[in-house]
mmCIF file of C-alpha atoms in Angstrom:
data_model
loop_
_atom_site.group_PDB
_atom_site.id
_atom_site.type_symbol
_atom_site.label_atom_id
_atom_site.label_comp_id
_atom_site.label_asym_id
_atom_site.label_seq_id
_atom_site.Cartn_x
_atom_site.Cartn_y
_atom_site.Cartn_z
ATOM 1 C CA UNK A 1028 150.214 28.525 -19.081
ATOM 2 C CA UNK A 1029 152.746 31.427 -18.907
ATOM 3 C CA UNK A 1030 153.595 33.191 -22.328
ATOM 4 C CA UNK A 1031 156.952 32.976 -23.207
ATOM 5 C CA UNK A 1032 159.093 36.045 -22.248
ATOM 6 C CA UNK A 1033 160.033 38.256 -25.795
ATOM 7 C CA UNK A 1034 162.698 40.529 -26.539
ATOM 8 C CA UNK A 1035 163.592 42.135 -30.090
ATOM 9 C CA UNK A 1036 165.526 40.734 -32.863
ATOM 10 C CA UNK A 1037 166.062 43.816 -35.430
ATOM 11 C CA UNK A 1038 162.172 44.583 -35.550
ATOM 12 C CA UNK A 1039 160.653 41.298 -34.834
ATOM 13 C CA UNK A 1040 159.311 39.998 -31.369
ATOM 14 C CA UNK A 1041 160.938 36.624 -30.788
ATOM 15 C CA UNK A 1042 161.097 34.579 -27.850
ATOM 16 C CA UNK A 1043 164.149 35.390 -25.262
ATOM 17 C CA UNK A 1044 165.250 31.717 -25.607
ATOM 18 C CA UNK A 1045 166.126 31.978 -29.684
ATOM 19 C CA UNK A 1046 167.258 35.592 -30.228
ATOM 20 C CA UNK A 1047 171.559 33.959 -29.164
ATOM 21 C CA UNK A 1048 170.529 31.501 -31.786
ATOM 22 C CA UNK A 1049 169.556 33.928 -34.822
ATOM 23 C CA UNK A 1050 172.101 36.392 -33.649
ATOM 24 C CA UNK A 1051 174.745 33.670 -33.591
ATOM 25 C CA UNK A 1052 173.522 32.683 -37.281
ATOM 26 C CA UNK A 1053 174.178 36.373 -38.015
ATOM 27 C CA UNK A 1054 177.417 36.742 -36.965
ATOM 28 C CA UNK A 1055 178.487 33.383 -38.231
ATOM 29 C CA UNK A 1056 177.667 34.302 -41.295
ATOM 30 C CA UNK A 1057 179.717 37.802 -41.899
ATOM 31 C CA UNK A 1058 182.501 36.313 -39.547
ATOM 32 C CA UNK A 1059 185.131 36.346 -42.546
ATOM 33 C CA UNK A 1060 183.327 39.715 -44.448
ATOM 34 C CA UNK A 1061 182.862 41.794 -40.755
ATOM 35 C CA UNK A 1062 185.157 43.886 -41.555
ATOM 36 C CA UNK A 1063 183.721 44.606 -44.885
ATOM 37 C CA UNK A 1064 180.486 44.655 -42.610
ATOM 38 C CA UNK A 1065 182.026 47.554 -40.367
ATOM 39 C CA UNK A 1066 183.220 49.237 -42.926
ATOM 40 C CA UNK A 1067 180.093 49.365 -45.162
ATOM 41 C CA UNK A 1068 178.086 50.093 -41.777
ATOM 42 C CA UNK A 1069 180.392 53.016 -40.667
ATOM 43 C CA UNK A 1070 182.165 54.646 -43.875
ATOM 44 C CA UNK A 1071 185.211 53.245 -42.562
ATOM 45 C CA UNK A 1072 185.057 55.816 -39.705
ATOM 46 C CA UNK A 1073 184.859 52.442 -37.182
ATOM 47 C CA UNK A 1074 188.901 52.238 -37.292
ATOM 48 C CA UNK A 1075 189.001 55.478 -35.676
ATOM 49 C CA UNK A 1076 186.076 55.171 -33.170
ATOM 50 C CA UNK A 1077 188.329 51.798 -31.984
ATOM 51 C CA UNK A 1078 191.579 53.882 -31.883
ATOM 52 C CA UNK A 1079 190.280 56.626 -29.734
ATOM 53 C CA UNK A 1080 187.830 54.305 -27.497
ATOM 54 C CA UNK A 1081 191.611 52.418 -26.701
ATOM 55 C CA UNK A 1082 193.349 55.778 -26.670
ATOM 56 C CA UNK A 1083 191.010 56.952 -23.795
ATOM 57 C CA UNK A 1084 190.500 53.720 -22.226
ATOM 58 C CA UNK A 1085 192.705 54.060 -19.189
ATOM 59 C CA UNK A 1086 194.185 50.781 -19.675
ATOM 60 C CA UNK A 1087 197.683 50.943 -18.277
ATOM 61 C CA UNK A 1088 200.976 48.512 -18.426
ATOM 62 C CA UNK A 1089 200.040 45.136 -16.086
ATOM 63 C CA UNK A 1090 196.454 45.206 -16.377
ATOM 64 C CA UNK A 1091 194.047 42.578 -16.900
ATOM 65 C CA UNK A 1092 191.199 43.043 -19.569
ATOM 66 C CA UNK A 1093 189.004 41.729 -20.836
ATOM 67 C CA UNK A 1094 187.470 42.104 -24.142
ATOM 68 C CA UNK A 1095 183.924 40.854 -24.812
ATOM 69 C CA UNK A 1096 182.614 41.067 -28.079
ATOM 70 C CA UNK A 1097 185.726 41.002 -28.836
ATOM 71 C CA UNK A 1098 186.110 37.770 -31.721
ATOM 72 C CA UNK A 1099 187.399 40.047 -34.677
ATOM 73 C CA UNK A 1100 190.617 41.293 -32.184
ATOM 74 C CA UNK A 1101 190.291 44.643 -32.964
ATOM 75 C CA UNK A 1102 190.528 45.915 -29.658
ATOM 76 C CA UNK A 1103 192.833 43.776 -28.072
ATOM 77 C CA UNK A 1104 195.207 44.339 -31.220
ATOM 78 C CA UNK A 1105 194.686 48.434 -30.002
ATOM 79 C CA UNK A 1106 195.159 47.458 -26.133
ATOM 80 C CA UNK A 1107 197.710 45.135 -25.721
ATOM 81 C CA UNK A 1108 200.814 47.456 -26.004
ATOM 82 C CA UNK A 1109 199.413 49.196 -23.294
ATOM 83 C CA UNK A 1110 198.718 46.401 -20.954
ATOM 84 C CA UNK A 1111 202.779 45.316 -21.622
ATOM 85 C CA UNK A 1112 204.747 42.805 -21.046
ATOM 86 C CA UNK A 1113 203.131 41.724 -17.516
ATOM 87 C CA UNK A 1114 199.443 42.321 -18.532
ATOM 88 C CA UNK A 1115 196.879 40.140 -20.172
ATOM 89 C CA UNK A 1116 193.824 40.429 -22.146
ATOM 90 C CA UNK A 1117 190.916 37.696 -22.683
ATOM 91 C CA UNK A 1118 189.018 37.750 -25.748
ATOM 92 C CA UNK A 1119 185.622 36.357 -25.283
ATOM 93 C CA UNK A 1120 183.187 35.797 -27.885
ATOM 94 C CA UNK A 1121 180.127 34.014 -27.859
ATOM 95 C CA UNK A 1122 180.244 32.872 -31.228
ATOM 96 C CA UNK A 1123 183.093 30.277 -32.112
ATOM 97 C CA UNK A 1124 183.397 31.516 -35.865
ATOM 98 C CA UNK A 1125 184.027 35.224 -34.914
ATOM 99 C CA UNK A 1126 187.142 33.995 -32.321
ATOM 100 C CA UNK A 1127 188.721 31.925 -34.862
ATOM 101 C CA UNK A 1128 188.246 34.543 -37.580
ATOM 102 C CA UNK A 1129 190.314 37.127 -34.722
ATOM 103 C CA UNK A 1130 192.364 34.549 -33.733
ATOM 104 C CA UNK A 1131 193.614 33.743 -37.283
ATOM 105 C CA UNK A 1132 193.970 37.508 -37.903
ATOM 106 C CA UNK A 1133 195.833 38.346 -34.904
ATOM 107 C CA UNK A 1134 198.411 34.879 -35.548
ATOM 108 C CA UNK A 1135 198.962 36.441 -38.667
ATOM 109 C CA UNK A 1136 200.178 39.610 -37.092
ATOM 110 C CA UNK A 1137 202.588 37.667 -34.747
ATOM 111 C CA UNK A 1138 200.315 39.126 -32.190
ATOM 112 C CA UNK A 1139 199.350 36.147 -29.590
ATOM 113 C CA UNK A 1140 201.906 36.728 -26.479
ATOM 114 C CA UNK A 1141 199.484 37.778 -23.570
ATOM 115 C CA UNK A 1142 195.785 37.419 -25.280
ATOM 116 C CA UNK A 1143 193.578 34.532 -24.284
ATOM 117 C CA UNK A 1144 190.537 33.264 -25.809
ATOM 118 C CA UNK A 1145 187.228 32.196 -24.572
ATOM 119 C CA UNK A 1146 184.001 31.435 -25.985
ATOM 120 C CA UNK A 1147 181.785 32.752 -23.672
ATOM 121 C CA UNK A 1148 177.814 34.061 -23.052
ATOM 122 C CA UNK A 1149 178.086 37.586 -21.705
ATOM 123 C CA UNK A 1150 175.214 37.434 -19.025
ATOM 124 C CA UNK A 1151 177.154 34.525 -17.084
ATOM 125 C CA UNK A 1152 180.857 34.758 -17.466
ATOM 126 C CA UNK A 1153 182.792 32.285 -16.016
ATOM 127 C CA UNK A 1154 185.128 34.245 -14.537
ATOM 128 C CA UNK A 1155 185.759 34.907 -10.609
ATOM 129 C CA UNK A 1156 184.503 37.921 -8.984
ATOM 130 C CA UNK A 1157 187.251 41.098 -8.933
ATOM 131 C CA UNK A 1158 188.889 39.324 -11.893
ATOM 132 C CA UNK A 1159 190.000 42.432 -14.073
ATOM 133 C CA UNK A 1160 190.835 46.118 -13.780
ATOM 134 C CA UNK A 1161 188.867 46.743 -17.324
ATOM 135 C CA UNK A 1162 186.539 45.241 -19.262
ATOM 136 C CA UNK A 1163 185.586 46.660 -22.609
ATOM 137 C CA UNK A 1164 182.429 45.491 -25.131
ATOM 138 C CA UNK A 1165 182.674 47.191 -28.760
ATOM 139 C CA UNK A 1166 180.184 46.579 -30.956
ATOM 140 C CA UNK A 1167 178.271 44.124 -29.348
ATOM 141 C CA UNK A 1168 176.172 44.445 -26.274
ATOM 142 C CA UNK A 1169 172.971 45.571 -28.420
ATOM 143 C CA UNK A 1170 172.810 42.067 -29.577
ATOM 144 C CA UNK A 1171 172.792 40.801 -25.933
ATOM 145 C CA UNK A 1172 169.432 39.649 -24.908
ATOM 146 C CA UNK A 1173 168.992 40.295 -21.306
ATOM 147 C CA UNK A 1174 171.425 43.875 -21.427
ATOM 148 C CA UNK A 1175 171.229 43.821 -17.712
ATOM 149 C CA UNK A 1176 172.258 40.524 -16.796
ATOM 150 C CA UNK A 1177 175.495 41.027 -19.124
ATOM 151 C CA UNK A 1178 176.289 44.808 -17.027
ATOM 152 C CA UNK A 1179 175.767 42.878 -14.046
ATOM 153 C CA UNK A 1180 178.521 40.266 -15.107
ATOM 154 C CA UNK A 1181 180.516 43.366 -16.207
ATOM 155 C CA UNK A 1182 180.054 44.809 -12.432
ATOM 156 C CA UNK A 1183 181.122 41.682 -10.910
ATOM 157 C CA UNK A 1184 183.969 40.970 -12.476
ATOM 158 C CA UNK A 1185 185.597 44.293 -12.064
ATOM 159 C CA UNK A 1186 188.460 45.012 -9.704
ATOM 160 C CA UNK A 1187 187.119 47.654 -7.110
ATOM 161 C CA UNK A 1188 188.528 50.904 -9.069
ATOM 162 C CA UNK A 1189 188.377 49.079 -12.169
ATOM 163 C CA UNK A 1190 186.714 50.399 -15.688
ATOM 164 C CA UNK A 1191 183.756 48.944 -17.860
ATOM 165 C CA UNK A 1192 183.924 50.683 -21.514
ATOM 166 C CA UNK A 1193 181.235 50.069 -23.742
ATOM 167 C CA UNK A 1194 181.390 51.597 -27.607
ATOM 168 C CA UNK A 1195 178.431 51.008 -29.350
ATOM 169 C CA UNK A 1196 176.183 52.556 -32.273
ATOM 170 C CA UNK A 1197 174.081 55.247 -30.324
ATOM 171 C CA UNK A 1198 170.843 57.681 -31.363
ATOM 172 C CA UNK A 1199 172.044 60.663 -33.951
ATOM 173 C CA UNK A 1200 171.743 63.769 -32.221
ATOM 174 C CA UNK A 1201 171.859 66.066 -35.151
ATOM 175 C CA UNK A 1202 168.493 66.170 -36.721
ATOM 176 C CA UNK A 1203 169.859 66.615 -40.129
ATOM 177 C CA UNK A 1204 172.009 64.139 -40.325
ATOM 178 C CA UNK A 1205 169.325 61.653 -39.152
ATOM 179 C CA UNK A 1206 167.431 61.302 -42.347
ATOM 180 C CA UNK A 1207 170.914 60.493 -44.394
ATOM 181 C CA UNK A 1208 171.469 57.940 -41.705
ATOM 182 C CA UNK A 1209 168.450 56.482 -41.954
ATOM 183 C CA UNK A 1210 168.426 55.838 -45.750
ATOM 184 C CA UNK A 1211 172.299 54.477 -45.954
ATOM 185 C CA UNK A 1212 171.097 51.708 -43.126
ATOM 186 C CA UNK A 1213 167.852 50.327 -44.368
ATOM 187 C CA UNK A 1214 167.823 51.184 -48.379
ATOM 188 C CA UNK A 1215 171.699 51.364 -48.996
ATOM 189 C CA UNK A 1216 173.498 49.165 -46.484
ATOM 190 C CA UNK A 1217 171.437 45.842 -47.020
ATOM 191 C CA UNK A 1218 172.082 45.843 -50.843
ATOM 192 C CA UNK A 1219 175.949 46.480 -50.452
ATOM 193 C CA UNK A 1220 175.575 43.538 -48.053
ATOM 194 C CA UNK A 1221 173.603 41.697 -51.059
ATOM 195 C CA UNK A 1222 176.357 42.798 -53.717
ATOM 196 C CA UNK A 1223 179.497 41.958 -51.438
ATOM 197 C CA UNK A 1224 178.496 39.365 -49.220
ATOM 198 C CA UNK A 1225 175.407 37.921 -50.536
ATOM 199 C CA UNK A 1226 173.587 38.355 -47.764
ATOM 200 C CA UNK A 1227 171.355 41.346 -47.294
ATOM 201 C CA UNK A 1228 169.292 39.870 -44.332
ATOM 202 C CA UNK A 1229 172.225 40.049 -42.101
ATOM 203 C CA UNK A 1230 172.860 43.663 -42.385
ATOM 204 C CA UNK A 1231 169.100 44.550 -42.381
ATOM 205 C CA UNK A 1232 169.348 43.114 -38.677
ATOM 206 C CA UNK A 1233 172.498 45.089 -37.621
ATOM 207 C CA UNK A 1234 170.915 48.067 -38.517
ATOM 208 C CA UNK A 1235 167.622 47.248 -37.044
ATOM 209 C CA UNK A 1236 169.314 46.563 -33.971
ATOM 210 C CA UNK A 1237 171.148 49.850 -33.280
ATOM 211 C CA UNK A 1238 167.621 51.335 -33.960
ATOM 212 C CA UNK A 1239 166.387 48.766 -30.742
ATOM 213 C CA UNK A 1240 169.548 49.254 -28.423
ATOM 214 C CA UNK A 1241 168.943 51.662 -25.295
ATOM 215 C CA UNK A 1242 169.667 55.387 -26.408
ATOM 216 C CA UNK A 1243 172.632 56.834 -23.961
ATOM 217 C CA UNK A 1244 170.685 58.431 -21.357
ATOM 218 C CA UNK A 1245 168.853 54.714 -20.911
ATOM 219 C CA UNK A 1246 172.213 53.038 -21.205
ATOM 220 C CA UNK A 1247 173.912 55.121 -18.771
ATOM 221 C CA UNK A 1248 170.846 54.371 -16.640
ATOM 222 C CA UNK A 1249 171.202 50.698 -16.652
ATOM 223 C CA UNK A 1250 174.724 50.980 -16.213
ATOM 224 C CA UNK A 1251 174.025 52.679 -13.155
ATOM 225 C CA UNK A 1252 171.300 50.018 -11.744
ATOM 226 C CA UNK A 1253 174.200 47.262 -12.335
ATOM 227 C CA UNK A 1254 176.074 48.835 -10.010
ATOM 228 C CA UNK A 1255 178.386 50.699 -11.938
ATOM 229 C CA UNK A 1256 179.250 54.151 -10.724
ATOM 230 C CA UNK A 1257 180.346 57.869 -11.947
ATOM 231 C CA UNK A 1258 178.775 56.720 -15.477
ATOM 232 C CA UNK A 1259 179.484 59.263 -17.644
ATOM 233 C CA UNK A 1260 179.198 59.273 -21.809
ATOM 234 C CA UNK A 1261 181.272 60.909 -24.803
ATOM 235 C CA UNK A 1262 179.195 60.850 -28.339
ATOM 236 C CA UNK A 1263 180.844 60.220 -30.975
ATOM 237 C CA UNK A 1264 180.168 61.170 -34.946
ATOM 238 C CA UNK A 1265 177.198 63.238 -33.238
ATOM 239 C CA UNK A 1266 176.282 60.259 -31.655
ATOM 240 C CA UNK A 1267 176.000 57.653 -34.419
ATOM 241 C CA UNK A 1268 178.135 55.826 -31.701
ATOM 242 C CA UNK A 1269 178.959 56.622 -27.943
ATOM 243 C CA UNK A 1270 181.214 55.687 -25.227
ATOM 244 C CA UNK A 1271 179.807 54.375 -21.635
ATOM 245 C CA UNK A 1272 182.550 54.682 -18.739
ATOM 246 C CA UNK A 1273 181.776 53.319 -15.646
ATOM 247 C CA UNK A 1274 183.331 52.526 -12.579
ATOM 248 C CA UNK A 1275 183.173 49.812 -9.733
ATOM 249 C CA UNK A 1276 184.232 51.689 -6.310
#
């Protein structure tokens, strides 16, 4: 009998068939604190790491995005004066609790005139080939189980000349900062998490898993093997988070 493939959840080995399971219970369960969650995770600094990934995103008036990861609305909220009148963006999510908590938030902000929503799984979106001119994942491709499966998607979907953007927490590059890092995400973080959300286990996880995701020489790498090409990357914070740009020529 073949043993069941594995991947990571945080720092456990679980089987590749339940890690969308127990990161769906996650995220279902700081849906209406992730915010709070960001905030806690990121000193805050996560509302400007969103406003410069949009700022430098390329997207342009009559485009079509799309925004995986993208439940809370954060980045659609950022992209869709620059996609205009005549552009649209699709928010996909796979978790139904995140896209209603964005979809609530963006209603409330009079914001719904060219966003979509769609509840989605990132490594088969159904979606036809050449669909968009950008697609954009903040925040949430390190909790994708099979990474390359969901780049391949990302590759297929793209217009030729179109963008992929990925912003995601990254490896620190300056040693001395590392340490502090370090002790805010796995002795600070999950008690603030206790305190504010009553839930410590969740956040233990989020930081476990930027400690698991690809660094951003391996992530430019697999971008690269997807198909993607003229991958280039732009830390961040000294890379506490970076930006992967890629291209489909």
């Amino acid at each position: 009998m073949n043993k069941p493939s594995t991947t990571h959840f945080g720092f456990r080995e679980v089987a590749e068939s339940d890690k969308a399971r127990l990161v769906g219970e996650v995220f279902t369960s700081v849906a209406r604190k992730y915010d709070i969650m960001n905030d806690l995770m990121s000193f805050g600094i996560h509302r400007l790491w969103k406003r410069h990934f949009a700022a430098t995103s390329g997207v342009r008036a009559g485009d079509a995005v799309l925004d995986l990861a993208g439940g809370t609305g954060d980045i659609a909220a950022l992209l869709l004066p620059r996609v205009g009148s005549d552009g649209r963006i699709v928010i996909a999510d796979i978790n139904g609790d995140m896209l209603r908590v964005g979809r609530d938030r963006l209603i409330d902000r009079g914001l719904l005139r060219g966003l979509d929503f769609a509840q989605v799984d990132a490594e088969a979106l159904p979606f036809p080939d050449r669909s968009f001119d950008c697609v954009t994942m903040a925040f949430g491709l390190r909790n994708v189980t099979r990474k390359d499966r969901a780049l391949a998607e990302i590759h297929r979907v793209l217009k030729p000349g179109g963008r992929a953007l990925v912003l995601e927490f990254s490896t620190v590059r300056e040693p001395l900062l590392k340490p502090l890092y370090d002790f805010h995400s796995f002795s600070v973080l999950p008690r603030l998490g206790k305190l504010i959300a009553g839930d410590d286990s969740s956040y233990r996880y989020l930081s476990e898993s930027i400690r698991k995701h690809p660094d951003q020489e391996t992530l430019k790498a697999m971008m690269e093997s997807a198909g993607l090409e003229r991958v280039d990357v732009r830390n961040l914070s000294a890379g506490i988070v970076a930006i992967h740009r890629g291209y489909r020529l």
